Amino acid sequence: MSGSIQALLAFTTWAMFLGSAVILYRVAQVLTGKKKSNEFPAWLQHGSDFYWRVNRAHLNCLENLPIFATLVFVGTFLNITDSLFETLGWVVFGARLVQSSAHLSGGGVWPVNVRFTGFLVQYVSFAGMLYIIFDGKL
């Protein structure tokens, strides 16, 4: 299995971990009678600040997962074996961990700056992967 596919699976696992935390919170709230199952509107903050940061970190993962998956799948389909392509996949995953961790740590200036830096590194890495795809095969 290629390194970029492994990085994609790691990214997916992280998204599932964050999603599971959201699910567990909601299930506990419903089973203890604190909330009804329809009291979790997507457009309004509900729950503690930390829960809401977990929820947003999960949604941020899901927003970027299709881009990452497309790049990895196209690279795999085109049999791209460039080591930089695989390294960029791991950089994306590492930057996602940084971004999510900063998101979970709070909304102060430094966490937001770190979070944005993680986001920026991911997109620069996406651009690098796309460049390798176009340069090598298309």
Coordinates of C-alpha atoms in Angstrom, one line a residue:
M1 CA 0.0 0.0 0.0
S2 CA 1.4 3.4 -1.0
G3 CA 2.3 6.0 1.6
S4 CA -0.3 8.4 0.2
I5 CA -3.0 5.8 0.7
Q6 CA -1.8 5.2 4.2
A7 CA -1.9 9.0 4.9
L8 CA -5.4 9.1 3.5
L9 CA -6.5 6.3 5.8
A10 CA -4.9 8.0 8.7
F11 CA -6.8 11.2 7.8
T12 CA -10.0 9.3 7.5
T13 CA -9.4 7.6 10.9
W14 CA -8.9 11.0 12.5
A15 CA -12.2 12.3 11.0
M16 CA -13.9 9.2 12.3
F17 CA -12.4 9.7 15.8
L18 CA -13.7 13.2 15.9
G19 CA -17.1 12.1 14.6
S20 CA -17.3 9.4 17.2
A21 CA -16.7 12.0 19.9
V22 CA -19.6 14.0 18.5
I23 CA -21.8 10.9 18.4
L24 CA -21.0 9.9 21.9
Y25 CA -21.8 13.3 23.3
R26 CA -25.1 13.4 21.5
V27 CA -26.1 9.9 22.5
A28 CA -25.3 10.6 26.1
Q29 CA -27.3 13.8 26.0
V30 CA -30.3 12.0 24.6
L31 CA -30.1 8.9 26.8
T32 CA -29.8 11.0 29.9
G33 CA -32.8 13.1 28.9
K34 CA -30.9 16.3 28.7
K35 CA -31.7 16.8 25.0
K36 CA -34.1 15.4 22.4
S37 CA -32.6 13.9 19.3
N38 CA -33.8 16.9 17.2
E39 CA -32.1 19.5 19.5
F40 CA -28.7 19.5 17.7
P41 CA -29.2 22.1 14.9
A42 CA -26.2 22.2 12.5
W43 CA -26.4 26.0 12.2
L44 CA -26.5 26.9 15.9
Q45 CA -23.9 26.2 18.7
H46 CA -25.3 23.7 21.1
G47 CA -23.5 22.0 24.0
S48 CA -20.3 23.1 25.7
D49 CA -17.6 25.2 24.0
F50 CA -15.3 22.2 23.8
Y51 CA -18.0 19.9 22.3
W52 CA -18.7 22.6 19.7
R53 CA -15.0 22.8 18.8
V54 CA -14.9 19.0 18.4
N55 CA -18.0 19.3 16.2
R56 CA -16.4 22.0 14.1
A57 CA -13.0 20.2 13.9
H58 CA -14.9 17.1 12.6
L59 CA -16.8 19.1 10.0
N60 CA -13.5 20.7 8.9
C61 CA -12.0 17.3 8.3
L62 CA -15.0 16.3 6.3
E63 CA -14.8 19.4 4.1
N64 CA -11.2 18.5 3.1
L65 CA -11.4 14.8 2.9
P66 CA -12.9 14.7 -0.6
I67 CA -10.1 16.9 -2.0
F68 CA -7.4 14.7 -0.4
A69 CA -9.1 11.5 -1.4
T70 CA -9.5 12.7 -5.0
L71 CA -5.8 13.6 -5.2
V72 CA -4.7 10.3 -3.7
F73 CA -7.0 8.2 -5.9
V74 CA -6.0 10.0 -9.1
G75 CA -2.4 9.6 -8.2
T76 CA -2.9 5.9 -7.5
F77 CA -4.9 5.4 -10.6
L78 CA -2.2 7.1 -12.7
N79 CA 0.5 5.0 -10.9
I80 CA 2.4 8.1 -9.6
T81 CA 5.3 6.8 -7.6
D82 CA 7.0 10.1 -6.9
S83 CA 8.2 10.1 -3.3
L84 CA 7.3 13.8 -2.9
F85 CA 3.7 12.9 -3.7
E86 CA 3.7 10.4 -0.8
T87 CA 5.5 12.8 1.5
L88 CA 2.9 15.5 0.7
G89 CA 0.2 13.1 1.7
W90 CA 1.7 12.7 5.1
V91 CA 2.2 16.4 5.4
V92 CA -1.5 16.9 4.8
F93 CA -2.3 14.4 7.6
G94 CA 0.2 16.1 10.0
A95 CA -1.2 19.5 9.2
R96 CA -4.7 18.2 9.8
L97 CA -3.7 17.0 13.2
V98 CA -2.2 20.4 14.0
Q99 CA -5.3 22.2 12.7
S100 CA -7.7 20.0 14.7
S101 CA -5.6 20.1 17.8
A102 CA -5.5 23.9 17.6
H103 CA -9.2 24.0 17.0
L104 CA -9.8 21.9 20.1
S105 CA -7.5 24.0 22.3
G106 CA -9.6 27.2 22.0
G107 CA -10.5 30.3 20.1
G108 CA -7.8 32.6 21.2
V109 CA -5.5 34.4 18.7
W110 CA -2.7 31.8 18.9
P111 CA -4.9 28.8 18.4
V112 CA -6.6 30.5 15.5
N113 CA -3.2 31.4 13.9
V114 CA -2.0 27.8 14.3
R115 CA -5.2 26.4 13.0
F116 CA -5.0 28.6 9.9
T117 CA -1.4 27.6 9.4
G118 CA -2.4 24.0 9.4
F119 CA -5.1 24.7 6.9
L120 CA -2.7 26.6 4.7
V121 CA -0.1 23.8 4.8
Q122 CA -2.8 21.4 3.7
Y123 CA -3.8 23.5 0.7
V124 CA -0.2 24.1 -0.3
S125 CA 0.3 20.3 -0.1
F126 CA -2.8 19.7 -2.1
A127 CA -1.5 22.1 -4.8
G128 CA 1.8 20.3 -4.8
M129 CA 0.1 16.9 -5.2
L130 CA -2.0 18.4 -8.1
Y131 CA 1.1 19.8 -9.7
I132 CA 2.8 16.3 -9.6
I133 CA -0.3 14.7 -11.1
F134 CA -0.4 17.2 -14.0
D135 CA 3.3 17.3 -14.5
G136 CA 3.7 13.5 -14.5
K137 CA 0.7 12.2 -16.2
L138 CA -1.7 14.6 -17.8

